[in-house]
CSV table of C-alpha atoms in Angstrom, one decimal:
chain,number,residue,atom,x,y,z
Q,1,MET,CA,118.9,12.2,61.4
Q,2,ARG,CA,116.0,14.4,60.3
Q,3,ARG,CA,113.6,11.4,60.8
Q,4,PHE,CA,115.1,10.6,64.2
Q,5,SER,CA,114.7,14.3,65.2
Q,6,LEU,CA,111.2,14.5,64.1
Q,7,TRP,CA,110.4,11.1,65.9
Q,8,LEU,CA,112.0,12.6,69.0
Q,9,ARG,CA,110.0,15.7,68.7
Q,10,GLY,CA,106.9,13.8,69.3
Q,11,LYS,CA,108.2,11.8,72.2
Q,12,PRO,CA,109.5,14.5,74.6
Q,13,LEU,CA,110.0,11.9,77.5
Q,14,VAL,CA,112.3,9.7,75.6
Q,15,ALA,CA,114.6,12.8,74.4
Q,16,ASP,CA,114.7,14.0,78.1
Q,17,ALA,CA,115.7,10.4,79.3
Q,18,MET,CA,118.6,10.5,76.7
Q,19,LEU,CA,119.6,14.0,78.0
Q,20,ALA,CA,119.7,12.6,81.4
Q,21,VAL,CA,121.8,9.6,80.4
Q,22,ALA,CA,124.1,12.1,78.6
Q,23,LEU,CA,124.6,13.9,82.0
Q,24,LEU,CA,125.3,10.6,83.7
Q,25,LEU,CA,127.9,9.7,81.2
Q,26,VAL,CA,129.6,13.2,81.8
Q,27,ASP,CA,129.9,12.4,85.6
Q,28,LEU,CA,131.3,8.9,84.8
Q,29,VAL,CA,133.8,10.4,82.5
Q,30,THR,CA,134.9,12.9,84.9
Q,31,ILE,CA,135.0,10.5,87.9
Q,32,GLY,CA,138.8,10.6,88.1
Q,33,HIS,CA,140.3,9.7,91.4
Q,34,LYS,CA,137.5,10.6,93.8
Q,35,ARG,CA,138.1,9.5,97.2
Q,36,TYR,CA,134.4,9.2,98.0
Q,37,LEU,CA,133.5,7.4,95.0
Q,38,ALA,CA,130.3,5.9,96.2
Q,39,VAL,CA,129.0,9.3,97.2
Q,40,TYR,CA,129.9,10.7,93.9
Q,41,LEU,CA,128.2,7.9,92.1
Q,42,VAL,CA,125.0,8.3,94.1
Q,43,PHE,CA,124.7,11.8,93.1
Q,44,ALA,CA,125.9,11.2,89.6
Q,45,VAL,CA,122.8,8.8,89.5
Q,46,ILE,CA,120.1,10.9,91.4
Q,47,VAL,CA,120.9,14.5,89.8
Q,48,PRO,CA,119.9,13.6,86.2
Q,49,ILE,CA,116.6,11.9,87.2
Q,50,PRO,CA,114.4,15.0,87.4
Q,51,VAL,CA,115.8,16.0,83.9
Q,52,ILE,CA,113.7,13.0,82.5
Q,53,PHE,CA,110.4,14.9,83.6
Q,54,ARG,CA,111.5,18.5,82.9
Q,55,ARG,CA,108.9,19.1,80.1
Q,56,ARG,CA,106.1,17.0,81.7
Q,57,TYR,CA,106.4,18.6,85.2
Q,58,PRO,CA,108.7,21.7,84.7
Q,59,ARG,CA,108.1,23.4,88.0
Q,60,THR,CA,108.5,20.3,90.0
Q,61,SER,CA,111.7,19.1,88.0
Q,62,ALA,CA,113.3,22.4,88.5
Q,63,ALA,CA,112.5,22.6,92.2
Q,64,ALA,CA,114.0,19.2,92.7
Q,65,LEU,CA,117.1,19.9,90.6
Q,66,LEU,CA,117.7,23.3,92.7
Q,67,ALA,CA,117.2,21.2,95.9
Q,68,LEU,CA,119.8,18.6,94.7
Q,69,ALA,CA,122.2,21.3,93.7
Q,70,LEU,CA,122.0,22.7,97.3
Q,71,LEU,CA,122.3,19.4,98.8
Q,72,THR,CA,125.4,18.5,96.5
Q,73,THR,CA,127.0,21.8,97.9
Q,74,LEU,CA,126.5,20.9,101.4
Q,75,VAL,CA,127.7,17.3,101.1
Q,76,SER,CA,130.7,18.5,99.1
Q,77,ARG,CA,131.5,20.8,102.1
Q,78,LEU,CA,131.0,17.8,104.4
Q,79,VAL,CA,133.3,15.5,102.5
Q,80,GLY,CA,135.7,18.1,101.5
Q,81,GLU,CA,135.5,17.2,97.8
Q,82,ASP,CA,133.6,19.0,94.9
Q,83,LEU,CA,130.9,16.8,93.9
Q,84,GLN,CA,129.4,19.4,91.6
Q,85,VAL,CA,129.8,18.1,88.1
Q,86,SER,CA,126.4,17.5,86.4
Q,87,ALA,CA,124.4,19.4,89.0
Q,88,LEU,CA,125.5,22.8,87.4
Q,89,VAL,CA,124.5,21.6,83.8
Q,90,ALA,CA,121.1,20.3,85.3
Q,91,VAL,CA,120.1,23.6,87.0
Q,92,GLY,CA,120.9,25.4,83.8
Q,93,ILE,CA,118.8,22.9,81.8
Q,94,ALA,CA,115.9,23.7,84.5
Q,95,LEU,CA,116.3,27.3,84.0
Q,96,TYR,CA,116.1,26.9,80.3
Q,97,THR,CA,112.9,24.8,80.7
Q,98,LEU,CA,111.0,27.4,82.9
Q,99,VAL,CA,111.7,30.2,80.8
Q,100,ALA,CA,110.7,28.4,77.4
Q,101,TYR,CA,107.7,26.4,78.6
Q,102,VAL,CA,106.5,28.2,81.7
Q,103,GLY,CA,107.4,31.8,81.7
Q,104,ARG,CA,109.6,34.7,82.6
Q,105,ARG,CA,108.2,35.1,86.1
Q,106,GLU,CA,108.9,31.6,87.1
Q,107,GLY,CA,112.4,31.8,85.4
Q,108,LEU,CA,113.2,35.0,87.4
Q,109,ILE,CA,112.1,33.2,90.6
Q,110,TYR,CA,114.4,30.2,89.8
Q,111,LEU,CA,117.3,32.5,88.9
Q,112,GLY,CA,117.2,33.9,92.5
Q,113,GLY,CA,117.3,30.4,93.8
Q,114,LEU,CA,120.4,29.6,91.6
Q,115,ILE,CA,122.0,32.9,93.0
Q,116,VAL,CA,121.6,31.6,96.5
Q,117,ASP,CA,123.3,28.4,95.5
Q,118,ALA,CA,126.2,30.3,93.9
Q,119,VAL,CA,126.6,32.2,97.1
Q,120,LEU,CA,126.7,29.0,99.1
Q,121,VAL,CA,129.2,27.4,96.9
Q,122,ASP,CA,131.4,30.5,97.3
Q,123,LEU,CA,131.2,30.5,101.1
Q,124,LEU,CA,131.3,26.7,101.8
Q,125,LEU,CA,133.7,25.7,99.0
Q,126,HIS,CA,135.7,29.0,98.9
Q,127,GLU,CA,135.9,29.0,95.1
Q,128,SER,CA,137.3,32.1,93.4
Q,129,VAL,CA,134.6,34.6,93.2
Q,130,PRO,CA,135.4,36.5,90.1
Q,131,ILE,CA,135.7,33.2,88.0
Q,132,THR,CA,132.7,31.8,89.5
Q,133,VAL,CA,130.4,35.0,89.0
Q,134,ALA,CA,131.6,35.3,85.5
Q,135,PHE,CA,131.1,31.8,84.5
Q,136,LEU,CA,127.7,31.5,86.0
Q,137,THR,CA,126.5,34.8,84.5
Q,138,LEU,CA,127.7,33.7,81.2
Q,139,PHE,CA,126.2,30.2,81.5
Q,140,TYR,CA,122.8,31.3,83.0
Q,141,ALA,CA,122.6,34.2,80.2
Q,142,LEU,CA,123.1,31.6,77.5
Q,143,CYS,CA,120.3,29.4,78.9
Q,144,TRP,CA,118.1,32.2,79.0
Q,145,THR,CA,118.7,33.5,75.7
Q,146,LEU,CA,118.3,30.0,74.2
Q,147,ALA,CA,114.9,29.6,76.1
Q,148,GLU,CA,113.7,33.0,74.8
Q,149,PHE,CA,114.6,32.1,71.1
Q,150,LEU,CA,112.8,28.8,71.6
Q,151,GLY,CA,109.8,30.4,73.2
Q,152,ALA,CA,109.5,32.7,70.2
Q,153,ARG,CA,109.8,29.8,67.9
Q,154,HIS,CA,107.1,28.0,69.6
Q,155,ALA,CA,104.8,31.0,69.6
Q,156,TYR,CA,105.4,31.5,66.0
Q,157,ASP,CA,104.7,27.9,65.3
Q,158,THR,CA,101.5,28.0,67.3
Q,159,GLU,CA,100.4,31.1,65.4
Q,160,VAL,CA,101.2,29.4,62.1
Q,161,ALA,CA,99.3,26.2,63.2
Q,162,ALA,CA,96.4,28.2,64.2
Q,163,ARG,CA,96.3,30.2,60.9
Q,164,LEU,CA,96.6,27.1,59.0
Q,165,ALA,CA,93.6,25.6,60.9
Q,166,VAL,CA,91.6,28.7,60.1
Q,167,ALA,CA,92.7,28.5,56.5
Q,168,ASP,CA,91.6,25.0,56.2
Q,169,TYR,CA,88.3,25.8,57.9
Q,170,ASP,CA,87.7,28.6,55.4
Q,171,ARG,CA,88.7,26.4,52.4
Q,172,GLU,CA,86.4,23.6,53.6
Q,173,ARG,CA,83.6,26.0,54.3
Q,174,GLY,CA,84.2,27.7,50.8
Q,175,ALA,CA,84.1,24.3,49.1
Q,176,HIS,CA,80.8,23.4,51.0
Q,177,GLU,CA,79.3,26.8,50.0
Q,178,ALA,CA,80.6,26.3,46.4
Q,179,VAL,CA,79.0,22.8,46.2
Q,180,SER,CA,75.7,24.2,47.6
Q,181,ALA,CA,75.6,27.0,45.2
Q,182,GLU,CA,76.2,24.5,42.4
Q,183,ARG,CA,73.5,22.3,43.6
Q,184,THR,CA,71.2,25.2,43.6
Q,185,ARG,CA,72.3,26.3,40.1
Q,186,ILE,CA,71.8,23.0,38.7
Q,187,ALA,CA,68.3,22.4,40.4
Q,188,ARG,CA,67.3,25.9,38.9
Q,189,GLU,CA,68.4,25.0,35.5
Q,190,LEU,CA,66.7,21.6,35.6
Q,191,HIS,CA,63.5,23.3,36.8
Q,192,ASP,CA,63.4,26.0,34.1
Q,193,ILE,CA,64.0,23.2,31.4
Q,194,VAL,CA,61.7,20.4,32.8
Q,195,ALA,CA,58.9,22.8,34.3
Q,196,HIS,CA,58.6,24.7,31.2
Q,197,ALA,CA,58.4,21.5,29.0
Q,198,VAL,CA,56.2,19.6,31.0
Q,199,SER,CA,53.7,22.5,31.5
Q,200,VAL,CA,53.4,22.9,27.9
Q,201,ILE,CA,53.1,19.2,27.3
Q,202,VAL,CA,50.3,18.8,30.0
Q,203,VAL,CA,48.3,21.8,28.6
Q,204,GLN,CA,48.5,20.4,25.2
Q,205,ALA,CA,47.7,17.1,26.2
Q,206,ASP,CA,44.6,18.1,28.0
Q,207,GLY,CA,43.6,20.2,25.0
Q,208,ALA,CA,44.2,17.3,22.6
Q,209,LYS,CA,42.1,14.8,24.7
Q,210,PHE,CA,39.3,17.6,24.7
Q,211,ALA,CA,39.5,18.2,20.9
Q,212,LEU,CA,40.3,14.5,19.8
Q,213,ARG,CA,36.7,14.0,18.6
Q,214,SER,CA,35.3,17.4,18.1
Q,215,ASP,CA,38.4,19.0,16.2
Q,216,PRO,CA,40.9,16.2,15.0
Q,217,ASP,CA,43.1,19.0,13.4
Q,218,ALA,CA,43.7,20.9,16.7
Q,219,ALA,CA,44.4,17.6,18.5
Q,220,GLU,CA,46.9,16.7,15.8
Q,221,GLN,CA,48.6,20.1,16.1
Q,222,ALA,CA,48.7,19.6,19.9
Q,223,LEU,CA,50.2,16.3,19.8
Q,224,GLY,CA,52.9,17.8,17.3
Q,225,THR,CA,53.6,20.5,19.7
Q,226,ILE,CA,54.0,17.8,22.5
Q,227,ALA,CA,56.4,15.9,20.5
Q,228,ALA,CA,58.5,19.1,19.5
Q,229,THR,CA,58.6,20.4,23.2
Q,230,GLY,CA,59.6,16.8,24.5
Q,231,ARG,CA,62.4,16.7,22.0
Q,232,ASP,CA,63.6,20.2,22.9
Q,233,ALA,CA,63.5,19.4,26.6
Q,234,LEU,CA,65.4,16.1,26.2
Q,235,ARG,CA,68.0,18.1,24.1
Q,236,GLU,CA,68.4,20.8,26.9
Q,237,LEU,CA,68.7,17.9,29.5
Q,238,ARG,CA,71.4,16.0,27.6
Q,239,ARG,CA,73.3,19.3,27.2
Q,240,THR,CA,73.0,20.0,30.8
Q,241,VAL,CA,74.2,16.6,31.6
Q,242,ALA,CA,77.0,16.9,29.4
Q,243,LEU,CA,78.1,20.2,30.8
Q,244,LEU,CA,78.2,18.7,34.3
Q,245,ARG,CA,80.3,15.7,33.2
Q,246,THR,CA,82.9,17.6,31.3
Q,247,GLU,CA,85.1,20.7,31.8
Q,248,HIS,CA,84.0,23.6,29.5
Q,249,ALA,CA,85.8,26.9,28.7
Q,250,PRO,CA,83.4,29.9,29.3
Q,251,GLU,CA,83.2,30.4,25.3
Q,252,GLN,CA,82.1,26.7,25.0
Q,253,LEU,CA,79.0,27.2,27.3
Q,254,PRO,CA,75.5,27.6,25.6
Q,255,GLN,CA,74.7,31.0,24.6
Q,256,HIS,CA,71.2,32.3,24.9
Q,257,GLY,CA,71.1,35.6,22.9
Q,258,THR,CA,68.4,37.0,20.7
Q,259,ALA,CA,68.2,33.8,18.7
Q,260,GLY,CA,67.3,31.9,21.8
Q,261,LEU,CA,64.6,34.3,22.8
Q,262,ALA,CA,63.0,34.2,19.4
Q,263,LYS,CA,63.0,30.5,19.6
Q,264,VAL,CA,61.2,30.5,23.0
Q,265,VAL,CA,58.7,32.9,21.7
Q,266,GLN,CA,58.1,30.8,18.6
Q,267,MET,CA,57.6,27.8,20.6
Q,268,MET,CA,55.1,29.3,22.6
Q,269,ARG,CA,53.3,30.7,19.5
Q,270,SER,CA,53.0,27.3,18.1
Q,271,ALA,CA,51.7,26.0,21.5
Q,272,GLY,CA,48.8,28.6,21.1
Q,273,LEU,CA,50.1,31.6,23.0
Q,274,ALA,CA,50.1,35.0,21.2
Q,275,VAL,CA,53.4,36.8,21.9
Q,276,GLU,CA,54.8,40.0,20.8
Q,277,LEU,CA,58.6,40.4,21.1
Q,278,GLU,CA,60.6,43.5,21.2
Q,279,LEU,CA,64.3,43.5,21.5
Q,280,THR,CA,66.3,46.6,21.7
Q,281,GLY,CA,69.9,47.2,22.1
Q,282,GLU,CA,73.0,44.7,21.6
Q,283,LEU,CA,71.8,41.7,23.5
Q,284,ASP,CA,74.2,39.1,21.8
Q,285,ASP,CA,77.4,40.6,23.3
Q,286,VAL,CA,76.3,40.5,27.0
Q,287,ALA,CA,78.0,38.2,29.4
Q,288,PRO,CA,76.8,34.5,29.3
Q,289,GLU,CA,75.3,34.5,32.7
Q,290,VAL,CA,73.2,37.6,32.0
Q,291,SER,CA,72.1,36.2,28.7
Q,292,LEU,CA,71.0,33.1,30.2
Q,293,GLY,CA,69.3,34.8,33.0
Q,294,VAL,CA,67.3,36.9,30.5
Q,295,HIS,CA,66.3,33.7,28.6
Q,296,ARG,CA,65.1,32.0,31.6
Q,297,ILE,CA,63.1,34.7,32.9
Q,298,VAL,CA,61.4,35.1,29.5
Q,299,GLN,CA,60.9,31.4,29.3
Q,300,GLU,CA,59.4,31.0,32.8
Q,301,SER,CA,57.2,34.0,32.5
Q,302,LEU,CA,55.6,32.9,29.2
Q,303,THR,CA,55.1,29.4,30.6
Q,304,ASN,CA,53.3,30.8,33.5
Q,305,THR,CA,51.1,33.0,31.0
Q,306,PHE,CA,50.4,29.9,29.1
Q,307,ARG,CA,49.3,28.0,32.1
Q,308,HIS,CA,47.2,30.6,33.9
Q,309,ALA,CA,46.3,33.5,31.6
Q,310,GLY,CA,43.0,31.9,30.4
Q,311,PRO,CA,41.4,31.4,26.9
Q,312,ALA,CA,42.9,33.4,24.0
Q,313,PRO,CA,45.9,34.5,26.0
Q,314,LYS,CA,48.4,37.1,24.7
Q,315,ALA,CA,51.6,38.3,26.1
Q,316,TRP,CA,54.2,41.0,25.4
Q,317,VAL,CA,58.0,40.5,25.9
Q,318,ARG,CA,60.2,43.6,26.0
Q,319,VAL,CA,64.0,43.2,26.4
Q,320,HIS,CA,65.9,46.3,26.4
Q,321,ARG,CA,69.6,46.7,26.8
Q,322,ARG,CA,70.6,50.0,28.7
Q,323,ASP,CA,73.7,51.5,29.6
Q,324,ALA,CA,74.2,49.5,33.1
Q,325,ASP,CA,71.7,46.8,32.9
Q,326,VAL,CA,69.2,44.7,30.8
Q,327,LEU,CA,65.6,45.4,31.4
Q,328,VAL,CA,63.2,42.3,31.0
Q,329,GLU,CA,59.4,42.9,31.0
Q,330,VAL,CA,56.9,40.2,30.4
Q,331,THR,CA,53.1,41.3,30.6
Q,332,ASP,CA,49.8,39.4,29.6
Q,333,LEU,CA,46.1,39.7,29.7
Q,334,GLY,CA,45.7,37.1,32.6
Q,335,HIS,CA,41.9,36.2,32.5
Q,336,GLY,CA,42.1,33.0,34.6
Q,337,ALA,CA,43.2,29.4,33.9
Q,338,GLY,CA,45.3,28.2,30.9
Q,339,PRO,CA,43.9,28.5,27.3
Q,340,LEU,CA,43.2,24.9,26.7
Q,341,ALA,CA,42.5,24.0,30.3
Q,342,GLY,CA,39.9,26.7,30.3
Q,343,ALA,CA,38.2,25.1,27.3
Q,344,ALA,CA,38.4,21.8,29.2
Q,345,ASN,CA,37.1,23.3,32.4
Q,346,ASP,CA,33.9,24.3,30.6
Q,347,ALA,CA,33.2,20.5,30.3
Q,348,ALA,CA,35.0,19.0,33.3
Q,349,GLY,CA,34.6,21.7,36.0
Q,350,PRO,CA,37.1,24.3,37.4
Q,351,ASP,CA,39.2,21.9,39.3
Q,352,LEU,CA,40.6,20.2,36.3
Q,353,ALA,CA,43.7,22.2,36.0
Q,354,VAL,CA,44.6,21.7,39.8
Q,355,ARG,CA,44.0,17.9,39.4
Q,356,ASN,CA,46.0,17.6,36.4
Q,357,GLY,CA,48.9,19.7,38.1
Q,358,ILE,CA,48.7,22.7,35.8
Q,359,SER,CA,48.4,25.0,38.8
Q,360,GLY,CA,52.3,24.7,39.3
Q,361,SER,CA,54.4,24.3,42.5
Q,362,GLY,CA,55.3,27.8,42.8
Q,363,LEU,CA,59.1,27.3,42.3
Q,364,GLY,CA,59.1,29.1,39.1
Q,365,LEU,CA,58.9,32.7,40.7
Q,366,VAL,CA,61.2,31.6,43.3
Q,367,GLY,CA,63.7,30.5,40.8
Q,368,MET,CA,63.6,33.7,38.9
Q,369,ARG,CA,64.1,35.6,42.1
Q,370,GLU,CA,67.1,33.5,42.9
Q,371,ARG,CA,68.5,33.7,39.6
Q,372,VAL,CA,68.2,37.6,39.4
Q,373,ALA,CA,69.6,37.9,43.0
Q,374,VAL,CA,72.7,35.9,42.0
Q,375,LEU,CA,73.3,38.2,39.2
Q,376,GLY,CA,72.8,41.3,41.5
Q,377,GLY,CA,69.6,42.6,39.9
Q,378,ALA,CA,66.0,43.0,41.1
Q,379,LEU,CA,62.7,41.4,40.2
Q,380,GLU,CA,59.0,42.4,40.6
Q,381,ALA,CA,56.2,40.1,39.9
Q,382,GLY,CA,52.4,40.9,40.4
Q,383,ARG,CA,49.1,41.7,39.0
Q,384,ARG,CA,48.5,45.0,37.0
Q,385,PRO,CA,45.9,47.5,38.0
Q,386,GLU,CA,44.4,47.3,34.6
Q,387,GLY,CA,44.4,43.5,34.8
Q,388,GLY,CA,46.8,40.6,33.9
Q,389,TRP,CA,50.2,39.9,35.3
Q,390,ARG,CA,53.5,41.6,34.9
Q,391,VAL,CA,57.1,40.4,35.4
Q,392,ARG,CA,59.7,43.0,35.5
Q,393,ALA,CA,63.4,42.3,36.1
Q,394,THR,CA,66.6,44.5,35.8
Q,395,ILE,CA,70.0,42.7,35.5
Q,396,PRO,CA,73.2,44.5,35.8
Q,397,LEU,CA,75.6,43.9,32.9
Q,398,VAL,CA,78.3,43.7,35.4
Q,399,SER,CA,77.5,42.0,38.7
Q,400,ASP,CA,78.7,42.8,42.2
Q,401,ALA,CA,80.2,39.5,42.5
Q,402,ALA,CA,82.2,40.1,39.2
Q,403,GLU,CA,83.5,43.5,40.6
């Protein structure tokens, strides 16, 4: 029965046709010993027909039923026999339909027409006035009440459907934004890993090529740095891909505390960049995303220094945990092109670095700004008045998103 009801709900014409057949059956059951059987059967067939289209054309159907009710009253007066059997029920259905599907204003107008029909019934058929008035009042009040209830239910269902549509849209938009944010995060992580390693490898390879004949020991050291950097980058890429393929609890994610910063600094020192590291405050118990942000900022800043600071580069890294945030400051001397690239430039010209791709894509600084912005912090980068380059970032310990 529930499946049949749901099926009928989607096919109003079929449901109303079944209602019209029910009205016809009521007339056939009450046919009794009518003298004008043919006239009675004609009205029994004609009156239910507008009911079939009551929801598709509610105004036209209601007007047709009211006209048939008036005609039935007049014909009943002419033949001297009451033919009003299904007509009374049909006009009640029309009143219900107008109030529920069209509006109260149309329902009130139609109720006025029904009152006119009731007056004609009293005048022409001489029915008992108190009984007729009481019955019609009760019947029409019931039809109106049911229509109001159904109208309220329809309005509620419509509002629920609208809210569900909005919720579905918000959920889809949120999922799309989450995917976009995750793509940006993955791109930033891969850039930080690959760009750092490739920059060191390219600079060391150029230096090894330049020093291969004149200083074999320096070339061997550069090749060792290239191999170590490549292994570290490959390890980072494997770890990142593993994290993307599997679900990890927050405590299982890689931590980048003081040990990670010391490792980055040591690797840059091995590559030929003099770095002084200053760490103050408890940096190992900050949130993982803040720790990772500090790690990437230091790594990218030192990579840029190594690429662009000129011969005999030197950098100072200061990471200080304060009450509400972490201050990261990386400064360098900044004399020009990269250290080994600068030596190569003496022999091969000033455009060697650009040709070899050492000049960079400019995405490193953009990535640092995006990372700090996501964490709710601020980043400043630019040349110092006394010379060199400085990157200064403040990262809140508790981001606005977390709050």
